[in-house]
Structure formats: structure tokens, C-alpha cells
Coordinates of C-alpha atoms in Angstrom, one line a residue:
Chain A
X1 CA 99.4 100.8 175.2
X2 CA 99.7 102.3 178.7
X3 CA 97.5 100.9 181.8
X4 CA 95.0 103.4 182.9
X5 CA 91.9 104.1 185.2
X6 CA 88.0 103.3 183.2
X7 CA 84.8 105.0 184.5
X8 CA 81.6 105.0 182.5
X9 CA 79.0 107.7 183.8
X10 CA 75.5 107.0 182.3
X11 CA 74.2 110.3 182.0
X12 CA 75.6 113.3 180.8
X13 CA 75.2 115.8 183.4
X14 CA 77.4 113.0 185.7
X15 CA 80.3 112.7 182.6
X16 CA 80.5 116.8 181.8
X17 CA 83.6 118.2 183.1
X18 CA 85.1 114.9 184.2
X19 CA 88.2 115.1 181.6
X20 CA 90.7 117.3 182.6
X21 CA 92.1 117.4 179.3
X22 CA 91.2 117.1 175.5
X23 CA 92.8 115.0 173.6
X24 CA 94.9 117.3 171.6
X25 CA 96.2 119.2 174.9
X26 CA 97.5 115.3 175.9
X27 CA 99.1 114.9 173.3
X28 CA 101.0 118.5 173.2
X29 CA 105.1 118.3 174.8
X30 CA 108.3 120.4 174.9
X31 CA 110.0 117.0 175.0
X32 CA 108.4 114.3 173.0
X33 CA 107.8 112.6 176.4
X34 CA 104.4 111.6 176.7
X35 CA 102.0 113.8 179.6
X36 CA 100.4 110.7 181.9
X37 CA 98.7 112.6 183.9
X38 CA 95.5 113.5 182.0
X39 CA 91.8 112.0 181.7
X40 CA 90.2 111.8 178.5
X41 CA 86.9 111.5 176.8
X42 CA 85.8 108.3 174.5
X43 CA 83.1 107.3 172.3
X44 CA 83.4 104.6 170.1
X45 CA 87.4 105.0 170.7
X46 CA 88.6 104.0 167.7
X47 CA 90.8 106.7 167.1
X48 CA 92.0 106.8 170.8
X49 CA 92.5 103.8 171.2
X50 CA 94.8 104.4 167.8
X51 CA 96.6 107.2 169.6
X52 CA 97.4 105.4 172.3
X53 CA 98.9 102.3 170.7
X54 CA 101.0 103.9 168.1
X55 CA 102.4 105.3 171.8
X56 CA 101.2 109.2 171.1
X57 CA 98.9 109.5 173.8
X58 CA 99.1 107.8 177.4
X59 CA 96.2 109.4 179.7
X60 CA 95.9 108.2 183.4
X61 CA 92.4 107.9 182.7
X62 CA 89.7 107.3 180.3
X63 CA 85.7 108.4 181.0
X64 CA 83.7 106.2 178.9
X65 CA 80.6 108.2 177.2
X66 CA 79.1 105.2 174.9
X67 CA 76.8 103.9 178.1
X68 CA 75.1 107.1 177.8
X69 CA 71.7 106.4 176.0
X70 CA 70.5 109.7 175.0
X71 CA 73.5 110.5 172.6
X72 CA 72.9 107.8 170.4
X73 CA 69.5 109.0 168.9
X74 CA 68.2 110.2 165.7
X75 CA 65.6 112.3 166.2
X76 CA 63.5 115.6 164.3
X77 CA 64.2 119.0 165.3
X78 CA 61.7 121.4 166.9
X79 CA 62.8 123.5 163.7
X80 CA 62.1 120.6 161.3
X81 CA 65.7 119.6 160.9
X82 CA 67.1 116.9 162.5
X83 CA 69.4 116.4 166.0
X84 CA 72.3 113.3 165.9
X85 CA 73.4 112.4 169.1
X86 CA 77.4 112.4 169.0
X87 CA 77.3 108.8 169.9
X88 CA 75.4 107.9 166.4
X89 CA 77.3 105.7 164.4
X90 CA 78.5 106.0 160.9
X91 CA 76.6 102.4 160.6
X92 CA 73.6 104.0 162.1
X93 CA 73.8 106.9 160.1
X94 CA 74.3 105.5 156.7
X95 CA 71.0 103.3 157.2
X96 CA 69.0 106.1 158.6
X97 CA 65.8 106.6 156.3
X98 CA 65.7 110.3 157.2
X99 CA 69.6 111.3 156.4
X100 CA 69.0 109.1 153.1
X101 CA 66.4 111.2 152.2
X102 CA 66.8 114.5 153.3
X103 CA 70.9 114.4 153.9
X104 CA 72.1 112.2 151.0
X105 CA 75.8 113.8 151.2
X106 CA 75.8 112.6 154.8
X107 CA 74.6 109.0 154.3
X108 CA 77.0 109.0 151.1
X109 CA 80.4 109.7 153.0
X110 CA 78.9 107.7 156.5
X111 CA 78.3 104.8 154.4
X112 CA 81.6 104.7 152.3
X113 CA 84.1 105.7 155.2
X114 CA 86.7 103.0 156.6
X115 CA 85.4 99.3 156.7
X116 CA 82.1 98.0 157.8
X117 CA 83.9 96.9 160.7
X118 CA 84.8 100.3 161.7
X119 CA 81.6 102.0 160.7
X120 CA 79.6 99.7 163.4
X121 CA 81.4 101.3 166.3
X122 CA 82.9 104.7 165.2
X123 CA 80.8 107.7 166.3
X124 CA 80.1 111.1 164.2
X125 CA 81.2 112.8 167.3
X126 CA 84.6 110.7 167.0
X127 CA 85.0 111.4 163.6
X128 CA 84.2 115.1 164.0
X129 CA 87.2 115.2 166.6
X130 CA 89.3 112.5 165.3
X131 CA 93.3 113.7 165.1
X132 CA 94.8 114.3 161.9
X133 CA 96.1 110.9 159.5
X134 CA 99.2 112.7 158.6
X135 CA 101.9 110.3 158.6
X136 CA 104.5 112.7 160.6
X137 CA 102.2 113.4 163.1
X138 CA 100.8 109.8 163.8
X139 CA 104.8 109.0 163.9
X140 CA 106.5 108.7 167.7
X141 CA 109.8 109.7 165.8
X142 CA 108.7 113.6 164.3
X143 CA 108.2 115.6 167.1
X144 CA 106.1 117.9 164.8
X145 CA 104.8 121.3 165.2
X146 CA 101.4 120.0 166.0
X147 CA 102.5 117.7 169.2
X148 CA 105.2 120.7 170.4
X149 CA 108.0 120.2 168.0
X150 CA 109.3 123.1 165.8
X151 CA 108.8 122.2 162.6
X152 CA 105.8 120.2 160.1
X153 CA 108.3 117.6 157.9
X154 CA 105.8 117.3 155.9
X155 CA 107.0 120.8 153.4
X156 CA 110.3 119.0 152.8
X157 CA 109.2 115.8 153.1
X158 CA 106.5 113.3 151.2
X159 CA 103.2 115.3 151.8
X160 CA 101.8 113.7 148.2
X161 CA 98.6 113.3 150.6
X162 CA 98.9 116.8 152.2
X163 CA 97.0 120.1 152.3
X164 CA 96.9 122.1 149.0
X165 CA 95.2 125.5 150.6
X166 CA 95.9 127.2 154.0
X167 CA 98.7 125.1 154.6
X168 CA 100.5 127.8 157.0
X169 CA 103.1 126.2 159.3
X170 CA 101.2 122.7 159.3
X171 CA 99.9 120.8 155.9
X172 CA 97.8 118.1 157.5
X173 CA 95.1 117.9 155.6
X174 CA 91.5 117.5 157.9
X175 CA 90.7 114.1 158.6
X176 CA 86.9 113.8 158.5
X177 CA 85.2 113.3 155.5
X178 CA 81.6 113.5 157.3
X179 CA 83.5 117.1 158.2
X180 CA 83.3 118.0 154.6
X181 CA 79.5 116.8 154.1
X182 CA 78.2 118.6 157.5
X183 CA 80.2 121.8 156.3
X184 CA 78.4 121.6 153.1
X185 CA 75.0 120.5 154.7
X186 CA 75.2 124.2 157.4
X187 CA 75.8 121.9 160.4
X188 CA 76.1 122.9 164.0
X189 CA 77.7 121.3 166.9
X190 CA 76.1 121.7 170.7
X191 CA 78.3 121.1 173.3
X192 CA 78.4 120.5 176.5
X193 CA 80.7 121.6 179.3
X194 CA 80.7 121.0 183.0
X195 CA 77.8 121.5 185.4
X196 CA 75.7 120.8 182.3
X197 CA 76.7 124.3 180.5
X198 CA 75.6 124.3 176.5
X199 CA 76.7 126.1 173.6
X200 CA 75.9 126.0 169.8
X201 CA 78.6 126.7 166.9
X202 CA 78.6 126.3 163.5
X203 CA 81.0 123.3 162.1
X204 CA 82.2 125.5 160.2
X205 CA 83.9 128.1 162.7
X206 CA 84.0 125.2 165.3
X207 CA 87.2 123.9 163.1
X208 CA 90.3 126.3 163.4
X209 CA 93.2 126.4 161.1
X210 CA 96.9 126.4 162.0
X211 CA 97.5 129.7 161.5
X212 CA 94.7 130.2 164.5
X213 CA 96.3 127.4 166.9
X214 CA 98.7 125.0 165.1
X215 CA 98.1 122.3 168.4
X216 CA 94.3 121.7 167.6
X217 CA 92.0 121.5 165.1
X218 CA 88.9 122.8 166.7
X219 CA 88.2 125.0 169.9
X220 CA 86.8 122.1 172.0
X221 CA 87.8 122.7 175.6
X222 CA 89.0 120.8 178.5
X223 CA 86.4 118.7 180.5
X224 CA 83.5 119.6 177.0
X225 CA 81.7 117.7 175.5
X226 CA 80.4 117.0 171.5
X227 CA 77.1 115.6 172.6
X228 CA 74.8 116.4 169.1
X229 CA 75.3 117.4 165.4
X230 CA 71.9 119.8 164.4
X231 CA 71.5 119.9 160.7
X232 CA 69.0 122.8 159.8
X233 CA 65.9 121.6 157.3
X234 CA 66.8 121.8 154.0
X235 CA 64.8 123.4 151.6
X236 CA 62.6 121.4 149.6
X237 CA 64.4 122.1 146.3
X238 CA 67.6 121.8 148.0
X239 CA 69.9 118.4 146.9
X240 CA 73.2 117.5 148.0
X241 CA 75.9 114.7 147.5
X242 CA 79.4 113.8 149.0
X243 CA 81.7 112.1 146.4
X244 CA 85.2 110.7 147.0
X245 CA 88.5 109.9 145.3
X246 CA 90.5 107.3 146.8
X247 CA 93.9 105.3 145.5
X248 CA 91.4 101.8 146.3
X249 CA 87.9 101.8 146.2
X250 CA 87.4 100.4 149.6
X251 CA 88.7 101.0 152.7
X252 CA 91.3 104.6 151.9
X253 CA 91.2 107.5 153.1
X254 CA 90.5 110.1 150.6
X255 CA 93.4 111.9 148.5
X256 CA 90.3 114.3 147.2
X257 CA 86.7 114.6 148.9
X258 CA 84.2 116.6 147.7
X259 CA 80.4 117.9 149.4
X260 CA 78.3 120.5 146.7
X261 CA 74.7 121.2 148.1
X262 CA 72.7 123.3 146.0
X263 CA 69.1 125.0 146.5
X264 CA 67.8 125.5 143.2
X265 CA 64.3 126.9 141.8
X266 CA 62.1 124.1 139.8
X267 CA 63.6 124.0 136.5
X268 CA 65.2 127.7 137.2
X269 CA 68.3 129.2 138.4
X270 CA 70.4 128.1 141.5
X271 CA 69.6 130.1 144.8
X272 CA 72.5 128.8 146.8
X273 CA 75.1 126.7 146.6
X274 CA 77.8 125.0 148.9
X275 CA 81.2 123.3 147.7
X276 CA 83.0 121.8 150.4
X277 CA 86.4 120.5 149.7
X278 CA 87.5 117.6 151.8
X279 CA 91.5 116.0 152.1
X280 CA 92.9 119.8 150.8
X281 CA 93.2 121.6 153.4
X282 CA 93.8 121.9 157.1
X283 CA 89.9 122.3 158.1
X284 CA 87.0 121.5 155.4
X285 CA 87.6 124.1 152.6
X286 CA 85.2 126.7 151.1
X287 CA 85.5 127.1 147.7
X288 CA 83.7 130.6 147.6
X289 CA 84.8 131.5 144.0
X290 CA 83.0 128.2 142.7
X291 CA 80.1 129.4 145.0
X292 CA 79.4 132.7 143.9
X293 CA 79.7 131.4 140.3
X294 CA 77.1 129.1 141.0
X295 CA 74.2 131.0 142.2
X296 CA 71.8 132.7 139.9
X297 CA 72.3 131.1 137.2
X298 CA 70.8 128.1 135.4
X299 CA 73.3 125.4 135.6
X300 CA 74.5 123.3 133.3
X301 CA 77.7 121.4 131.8
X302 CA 79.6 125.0 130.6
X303 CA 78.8 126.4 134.0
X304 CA 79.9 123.5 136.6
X305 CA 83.3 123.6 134.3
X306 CA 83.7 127.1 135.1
X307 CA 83.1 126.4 139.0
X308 CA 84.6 123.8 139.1
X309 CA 87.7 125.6 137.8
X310 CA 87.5 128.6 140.1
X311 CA 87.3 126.2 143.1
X312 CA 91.2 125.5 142.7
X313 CA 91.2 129.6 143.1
X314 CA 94.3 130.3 145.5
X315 CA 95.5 126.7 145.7
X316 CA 99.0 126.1 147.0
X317 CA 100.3 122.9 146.2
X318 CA 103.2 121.3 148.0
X319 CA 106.5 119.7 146.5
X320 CA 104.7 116.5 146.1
X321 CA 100.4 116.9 145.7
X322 CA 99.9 119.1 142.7
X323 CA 98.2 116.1 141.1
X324 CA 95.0 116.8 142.8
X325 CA 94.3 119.8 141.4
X326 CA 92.8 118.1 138.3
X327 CA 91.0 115.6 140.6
X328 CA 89.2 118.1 142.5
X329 CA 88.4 119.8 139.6
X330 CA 86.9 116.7 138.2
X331 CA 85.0 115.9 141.4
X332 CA 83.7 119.4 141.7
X333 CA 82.4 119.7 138.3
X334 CA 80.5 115.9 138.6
X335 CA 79.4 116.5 141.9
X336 CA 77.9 119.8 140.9
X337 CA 76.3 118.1 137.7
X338 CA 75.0 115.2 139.7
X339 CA 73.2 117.1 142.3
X340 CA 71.4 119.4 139.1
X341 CA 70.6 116.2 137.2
X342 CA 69.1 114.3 140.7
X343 CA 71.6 111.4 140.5
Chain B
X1 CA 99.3 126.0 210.3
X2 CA 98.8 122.2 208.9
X3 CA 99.6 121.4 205.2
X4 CA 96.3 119.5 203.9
X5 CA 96.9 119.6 200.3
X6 CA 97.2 115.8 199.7
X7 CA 100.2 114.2 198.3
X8 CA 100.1 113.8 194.2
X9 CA 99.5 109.9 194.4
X10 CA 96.5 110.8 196.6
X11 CA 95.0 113.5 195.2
X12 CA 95.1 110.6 192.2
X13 CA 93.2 108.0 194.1
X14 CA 90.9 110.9 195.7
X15 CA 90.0 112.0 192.2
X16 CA 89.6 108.5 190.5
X17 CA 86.8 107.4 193.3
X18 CA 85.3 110.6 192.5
X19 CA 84.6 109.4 188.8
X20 CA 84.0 105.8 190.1
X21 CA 86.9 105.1 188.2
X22 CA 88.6 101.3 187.9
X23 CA 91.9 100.2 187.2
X24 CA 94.3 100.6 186.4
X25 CA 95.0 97.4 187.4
X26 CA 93.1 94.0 186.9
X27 CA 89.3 94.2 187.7
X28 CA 86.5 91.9 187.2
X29 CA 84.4 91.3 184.5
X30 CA 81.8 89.3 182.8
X31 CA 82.0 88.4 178.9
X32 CA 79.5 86.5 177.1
X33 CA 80.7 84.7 174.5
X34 CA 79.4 82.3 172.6
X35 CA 76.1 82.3 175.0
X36 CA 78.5 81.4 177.5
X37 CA 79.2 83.8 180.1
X38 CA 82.6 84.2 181.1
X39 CA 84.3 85.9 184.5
X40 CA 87.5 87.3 183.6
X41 CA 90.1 89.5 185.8
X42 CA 91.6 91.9 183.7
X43 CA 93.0 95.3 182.9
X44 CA 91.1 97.8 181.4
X45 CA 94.0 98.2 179.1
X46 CA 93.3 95.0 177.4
X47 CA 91.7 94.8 174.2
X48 CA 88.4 92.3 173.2
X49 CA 90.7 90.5 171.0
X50 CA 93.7 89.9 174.0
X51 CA 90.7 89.0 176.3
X52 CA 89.2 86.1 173.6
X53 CA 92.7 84.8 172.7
X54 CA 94.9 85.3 175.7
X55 CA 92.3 84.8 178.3
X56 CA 89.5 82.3 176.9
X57 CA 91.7 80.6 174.7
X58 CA 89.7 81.3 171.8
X59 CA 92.5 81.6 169.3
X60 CA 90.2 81.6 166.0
X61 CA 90.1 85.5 166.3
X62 CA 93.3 86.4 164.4
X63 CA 95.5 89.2 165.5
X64 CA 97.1 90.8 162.1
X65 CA 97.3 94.6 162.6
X66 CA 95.8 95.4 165.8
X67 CA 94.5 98.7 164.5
X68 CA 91.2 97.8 162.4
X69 CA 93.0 97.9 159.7
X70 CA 93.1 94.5 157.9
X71 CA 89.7 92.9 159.7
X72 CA 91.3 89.8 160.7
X73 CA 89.7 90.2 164.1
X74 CA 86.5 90.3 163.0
X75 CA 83.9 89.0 165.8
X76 CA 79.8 89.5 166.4
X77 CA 78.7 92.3 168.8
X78 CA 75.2 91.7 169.3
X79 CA 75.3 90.0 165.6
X80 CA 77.1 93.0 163.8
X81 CA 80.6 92.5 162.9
X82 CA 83.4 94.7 164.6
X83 CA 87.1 94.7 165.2
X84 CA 88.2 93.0 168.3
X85 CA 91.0 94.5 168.3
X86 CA 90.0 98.1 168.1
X87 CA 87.0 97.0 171.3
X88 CA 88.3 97.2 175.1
X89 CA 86.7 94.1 176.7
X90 CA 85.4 96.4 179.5
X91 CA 84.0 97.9 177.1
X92 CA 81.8 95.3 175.6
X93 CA 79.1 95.9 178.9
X94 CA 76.4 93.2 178.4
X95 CA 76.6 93.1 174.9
X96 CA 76.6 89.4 173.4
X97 CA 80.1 88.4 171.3
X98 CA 80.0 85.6 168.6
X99 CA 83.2 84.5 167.5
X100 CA 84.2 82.0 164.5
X101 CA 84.1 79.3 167.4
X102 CA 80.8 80.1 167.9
X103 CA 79.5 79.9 164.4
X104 CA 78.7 75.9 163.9
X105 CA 76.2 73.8 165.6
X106 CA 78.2 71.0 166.9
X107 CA 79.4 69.4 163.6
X108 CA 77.6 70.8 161.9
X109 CA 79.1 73.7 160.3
X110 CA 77.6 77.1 158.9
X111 CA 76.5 77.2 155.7
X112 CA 79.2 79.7 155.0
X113 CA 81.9 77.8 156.3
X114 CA 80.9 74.8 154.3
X115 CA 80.9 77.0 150.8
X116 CA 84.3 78.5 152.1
X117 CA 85.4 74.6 151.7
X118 CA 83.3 73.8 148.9
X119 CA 84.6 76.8 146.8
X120 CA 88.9 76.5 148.4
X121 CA 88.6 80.0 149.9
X122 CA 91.2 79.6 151.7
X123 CA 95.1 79.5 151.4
X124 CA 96.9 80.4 154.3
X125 CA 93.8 81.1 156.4
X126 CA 95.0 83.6 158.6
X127 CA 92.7 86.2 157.4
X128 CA 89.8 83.3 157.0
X129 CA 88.0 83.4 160.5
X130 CA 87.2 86.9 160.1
X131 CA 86.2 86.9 156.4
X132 CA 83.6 84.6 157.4
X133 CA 82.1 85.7 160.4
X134 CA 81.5 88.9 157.6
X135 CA 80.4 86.6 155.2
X136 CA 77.9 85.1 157.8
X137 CA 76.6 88.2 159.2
X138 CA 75.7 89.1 155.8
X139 CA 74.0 86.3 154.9
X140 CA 72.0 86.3 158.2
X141 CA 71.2 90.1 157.4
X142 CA 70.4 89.7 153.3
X143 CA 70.0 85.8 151.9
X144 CA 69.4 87.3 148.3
X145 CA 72.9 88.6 147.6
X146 CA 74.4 90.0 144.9
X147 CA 78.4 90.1 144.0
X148 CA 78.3 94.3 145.1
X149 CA 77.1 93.1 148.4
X150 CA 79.7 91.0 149.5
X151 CA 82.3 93.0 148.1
X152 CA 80.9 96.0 150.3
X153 CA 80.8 93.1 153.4
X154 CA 84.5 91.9 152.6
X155 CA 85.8 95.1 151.9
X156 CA 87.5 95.9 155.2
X157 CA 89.2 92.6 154.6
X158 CA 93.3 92.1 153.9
X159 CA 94.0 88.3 152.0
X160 CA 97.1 88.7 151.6
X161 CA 97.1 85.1 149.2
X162 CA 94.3 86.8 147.0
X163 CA 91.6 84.4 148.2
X164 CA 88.5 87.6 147.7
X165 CA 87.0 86.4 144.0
X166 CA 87.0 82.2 145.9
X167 CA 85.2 84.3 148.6
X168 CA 83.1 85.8 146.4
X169 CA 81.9 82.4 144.4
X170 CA 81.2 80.8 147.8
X171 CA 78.9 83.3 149.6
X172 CA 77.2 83.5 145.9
X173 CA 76.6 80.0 146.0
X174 CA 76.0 79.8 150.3
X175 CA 73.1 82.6 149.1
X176 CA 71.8 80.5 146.2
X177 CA 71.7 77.5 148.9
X178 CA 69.7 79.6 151.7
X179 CA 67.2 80.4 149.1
X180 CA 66.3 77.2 147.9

């Protein structure tokens, strides 16, 4: 790990625009020689400081942003939702009474991602804008397409954990699973830029695909920063859950992830429905044909097989991943099934 | 007409004071550890885990991956297990850090380290300091514990000799102890 400058601004308005770079931007070269010269935003730093010992990232400087109080809170929304400071942990989250009541698919994935260990100092922001797991781009010796290179190795190489949808000229798969819940759960992201600027966008479009920009997965800009997550109240009939498929039980990343949230009239038919898939695709994926299938009717066993099968609509898989097609359409379907049965 | 755009290594320094910025070389700092506060001199670079081991001589906390991965490491901040390898010891502020030298009362050992014996949870013991300042921290956190507990506890944990099911039968029995 390279030697570099610390600062550790205690309020906000004195941290904004203090990075010169993001982290993805650092980590972008013609060469495969590492950039030195940039200063970089950390939370709980757990994937930095990652990125920085595998020798991938070297910035000059780091701005510290967990001494900054206000972005650690949970609190209620003037719109009845509910506002989590960036800093939150995953810890923090997964004990939360509120997001275990009213965000179950959140608490589910915060609660069951990397090691306790981890979850005690790892932020949501951080996750949010953690880089990518793939092993060709967390290895010094591929100069991929996503640091600079010319090519992703992972189409002719072992991408058994790669994307299975919208893998155009990059099949990294996204890395956060919380991603996948928040998609499913209509979260939006305020940030805030220099001179104490703020704007709102949805997770969703906040997350861009390679086709967009194959150097970054989301439109965070130099010197901004992710400073809350604002989940919108769900309705009262509204349930959702996050349910994951790793190769261990504890401590994997996903190979399949999956988030369904579903608003559905007492003992009636489904008013609206999210399935989110997670580990299939460069950004969380929409499965809109599962979706559409979903809402209106009265759901039961024949109808969550029948979404669960269309959410595989338009899926691409690589040399190596075909195998989780038939995961994901198991997850789908028992996610979907849980959430309509309340367990 | 004068040049005054200052040289590169300048404009450097000019913008690091700017962010009160340290480093990169040594600077001071305070750790307390084991209720013992400790003045250190060293590079923001270096790591909770380099500062306890290299610098205090505290050589209980294990070093097996140094990327959170395997949980060797494991120490107390503020009484909640972490990675100390995957912490920058500037980073720890004020924050209090327990590590497995920390843990006993004189000769008296924790209750967790005496089941660890009791029970042969150990082989190697590389991975052991950490697995029990988890075990520990759970047991200050939940004395009724069940077998789904401490495998969620231990689960960030690599024993590479397969001690986990000895660890298991010790903190069940460390539990039924506590209770009685």
C-alpha cells in the first residue's frame, strides 16, 4: 500500500468538493501505471483500503468522512419514509427496528453480507459505491476494459461468476447486494457536491451500465459526495424480502441474489411488484417481464412459476454461467411466494 | 511579467494544508488499548493491525490475509469485533481497542478462553485469538446462546485445522456457565 496524506473534516459542508477524484477516475490508465496524484473519499474504507493493497489504486491523498456525525443517523422522513445517513453501517442497519419492520429486504441482505467483522465497519454508502469483485478487474496483471485496457478477459476467460444480462463490452456482475434490495425497495440517493450543492436520483438510474460508460458504474462525480439513502414509505400492504444463493452459507459473495417487493390488496390481487436481480448483471437488473406478470392478479404457486420464468426473459449467458439460470428462477419464484405468504 | 504558478511539489503542499491534511509521513498519535493509552509515531498508511503487532508488541492479533477475509485479526472497537487489518490506526480516533491480551484479569482468564481449553479448540492456534475475542463479544452481548448464534458470530472465521464444531461445544458450554 502506497504512503499518502489523511485529513478528516467533521462536517460536510468542510469535506464537499475536497476529492479531486472518484475512485473509479483513479483507477482509470492508458498504461496500467497507477495515477498518484489524486485525493479520494472514505467511509468505512473497507473496499479502498482493498484497492489499494491489491496495488490498484494509489491516491496522494485520502479525506476521511467517518468523523462526520450527521451521516451516520437513522432517522423518519418528512414524507413518512425513512433517511440513512451514507455512513450507516450494515451492522447498524441490520439491527435497526424500523428497516426490520418496514424494510425487511434491507435488513435481510445488510444482515447476511460479508462477516460480522466487516458489517461493523462497512458503510451503505461504501457498499453502494464499492468497485466491482470481478477477478480480472481486481487483478494488477489484466489491464481490462474497465481500468483503460482494451478488452474484458472475462468472455474468453472463467466468468462462471459473471453477468448473464447486459453484459456489453464488460461482464462484471454489480457488486452490491444492498443495490439489489434498495432497487427493489424505490430508493434514492442525495448527494452532495462542493460548496454544499445537493441533488436527488433514483438508485436505479444513479447505476449506469457499460454500454453507457464502461470506466464506472454509476454517475458520481469528482469532489461528490453519497451522503443519504431516502427510501419512500411503503405502503401498508406492501412486503418485501432479499434472498441469496451463495457456494457457502456464510461469508460469499452471491453467484444469484434476488429482491421481490410486492404491494398487494388484502386477500386480493397484486397492485405492484418489483423483482430485482442481484450478481446477473452489470447494475441491479429489472426483470420487467416477471413484473408485468405479476400485477393484477391474485398470486399463487402457478403464477410465481410463470414469473419467475419470464424473469430469465433476454438472458445471455457466458461460456461458463448458464447454471444460474435455474437458480434465479428458483429464487424468483420462492422469493415471490414468501413475500405472498408473509414468511 | 513574473511566473507565480507554483511549482507541482508546492502547489502539493499548498493544497494538503488546505484540507489540514497529515502525512504522508510519520505523525503522532494516541491509541488506547487495553485501557492503556498509547503514543505512537506513525504513518497514516499503516494499518490497526501493523500498529498493535509492529508497534506495541502486541503479537496475539494474527495477520493471515490482511484483507478481512479470514478474521484472524479480530480485535474490540468500543466492544464490537472488527478486522484490524482492514482499520487504519489513525483511524481509530478515541475509540477504545481490546485485544486478546486484553481479555483476562490477571490470571485469571475469560470464561471463554477457559472453555476454548476445557473443550481442545485449538490446533494450530493461529486463527484462535480472533475466534475468541468473537466468541467473547458474543457472550458479553447474549449469555443465553444457541448453536445458530455462534455460528453467525464465528462465521467470518477461517480454521484452517477444522477446530469450528470444538468451538461450538465450548461457547455452548462458556454460555451454560454464565447462566448458572
Amino acid at each position: 500500500m502506497n504512503s499518502f496524506e489523511w485529513s478528516s473534516p467533521r462536517d460536510i459542508a468542510q469535506a464537499a468538493g475536497v476529492a479531486t477524484t472518484t475512485v473509479a477516475a483513479a483507477m482509470v490508465s492508458q498504461s496500467g501505471r497507477l495515477s498518484t496524484d489524486g485525493v479520494v473519499f472514505k467511509a468505512g474504507g473497507i473496499d479502498l483500503l482493498d484497492l489499494m493493497k491489491e496495488g490498484l489504486l494509489a491516491p496522494r491523498g485520502i479525506v476521511n468522512l467517518r468523523e462526520i456525525p450527521d451521516l451516520a443517523v437513522i432517522a423518519q422522513a418528512d414524507d413518512g419514509g425513512v433517511r440513512i445517513g451514507a455512513n450507516v453501517t450494515l451492522a447498524q442497519l441490520a439491527a435497526d427496528p424500523v428497516i426490520r419492520t418496514r424494510f425487511l429486504a434491507l435488513a435481510d441482505v445488510a444482515g447476511n453480507s460479508a462477516s460480522p467483522q466487516i458489517r461493523q465497519v462497512a458503510t451503505i454508502g461504501g457498499n453502494l459505491l464499492q468497485r466491482p469483485r470481478c477477478w480480472y478487474f481486481r487483478s494488477r496483471d489484466h489491464h481490462c476494459a474497465r481500468k483503460g485496457g482494451e478488452v474484458c478477459f472475462a468472455f474468453a476467460g472463467e466468468n462462471q461468476y459473471h453477468a448473464i444480462f447486459d453484459h456489453n463490452g464488460c461482464a462484471m456482475v454489480h457488486p452490491s447486494t444492498s443495490a439489489t434490495a434498495l432497487v427493489a425497495l424505490g430508493a434514492k440517493l442525495e448527494l452532495t457536491g462542493a460548496a454544499g450543492t445537493k441533488r436527488v436520483v433514483g438508485l436505479e438510474q444513479f447505476f449506469l451500465l457499460p454500454e453507457v460508460d464502461i470506466q464506472r458504474e454509476n454517475d458520481l462525480t469528482p469532489g461528490e459526495i453519497l451522503t443519504a439513502i431516502l427510501l419512500p414509505p411503503p405502503a401498508p400492504t406492501s412486503r418485501s424480502i432479499h434472498i441469496k444463493q451463495g457456494e457457502t452459507d456464510s461469508f460469499d459473495w452471491p453467484i444469484a441474489d434476488v429482491a421481490v417487493a410486492l404491494d398487494t390488496a388484502p386477500g386480493g390481487a397484486c397492485r405492484a411488484a418489483a423483482v430485482i436481480l442481484g450478481a446477473a448483471a452489470p447494475v441491479p437488473h429489472r426483470a420487467k417481464a416477471a413484473e408485468a406478470l405479476l400485477v393484477g392478479k391474485t398470486i399463487d404457486a402457478d403464477v410465481a412459476r410463470a414469473a419467475a420464468h419470464a424473469a430469465l426473459q433476454g438472458a445471455a449467458p457466458l461460456t461458463k454461467n448458464a447454471y444460474k439460470l435455474p437458480i434465479f428462477e428458483t429464487l424468483v419464484r420462492r422469493a415471490i411466494l414468501a413475500v405472498v405468504r408473509g414468511g | 511579467m513574473l511566473d507565480t504558478t507554483l511549482p507541482d511539489f508546492l502547489a502539493s503542499d499548498a493544497q494538503a494544508a488546505e484540507r489540514d491534511a497529515v502525512g504522508p509521513g510519520p505523525v503522532p498519535l494516541t491509541l488506547d488499548v487495553n485501557n492503556v493509552s498509547h503514543s505512537l509515531f506513525i504513518e497514516p498508511k499503516t494499518t490497526l493491525a501493523e500498529a498493535l503487532r509492529d508497534s506495541l508488541d502486541l503479537t496475539g492479533t494474527k495477520v493471515g490475509c490482511d484483507r478481512g477475509a479470514c478474521s484472524a485479526c479480530t480485535v474490540w472497537l468500543d466492544g464490537k469485533p472488527i478486522a484490524a487489518c482492514m482499520m487504519l490506526a489513525i483511524d481509530v480516533g478515541s475509540r477504545k481497542i481490546t485485544t486478546i491480551e486484553g481479555l483476562a484479569h490477571g490470571d485469571e482468564l475469560h470464561p471463554v478462553q477457559s472453555a476454548f481449553i476445557a473443550h481442545d479448540a485449538v490446533q494450530c492456534g493461529f486463527c484462535t485469538p480472533g475466534l475468541v475475542m468473537s466468541c467473547a463479544a458474543l457472550l458479553e452481548s447474549n449469555p443465553t446462546l444457541t448453536i445458530d448464534d455462534i455460528k453467525a458470530a464465528t462465521s467470518g472465521h477461517l480454521c484452517r485445522c477444522g477446530t469450528h464444531p470444538h468451538v461450538h461445544d465450548a461457547m455452548l458450554d462458556a454460555s451454560r456457565i454464565r447462566k448458572t
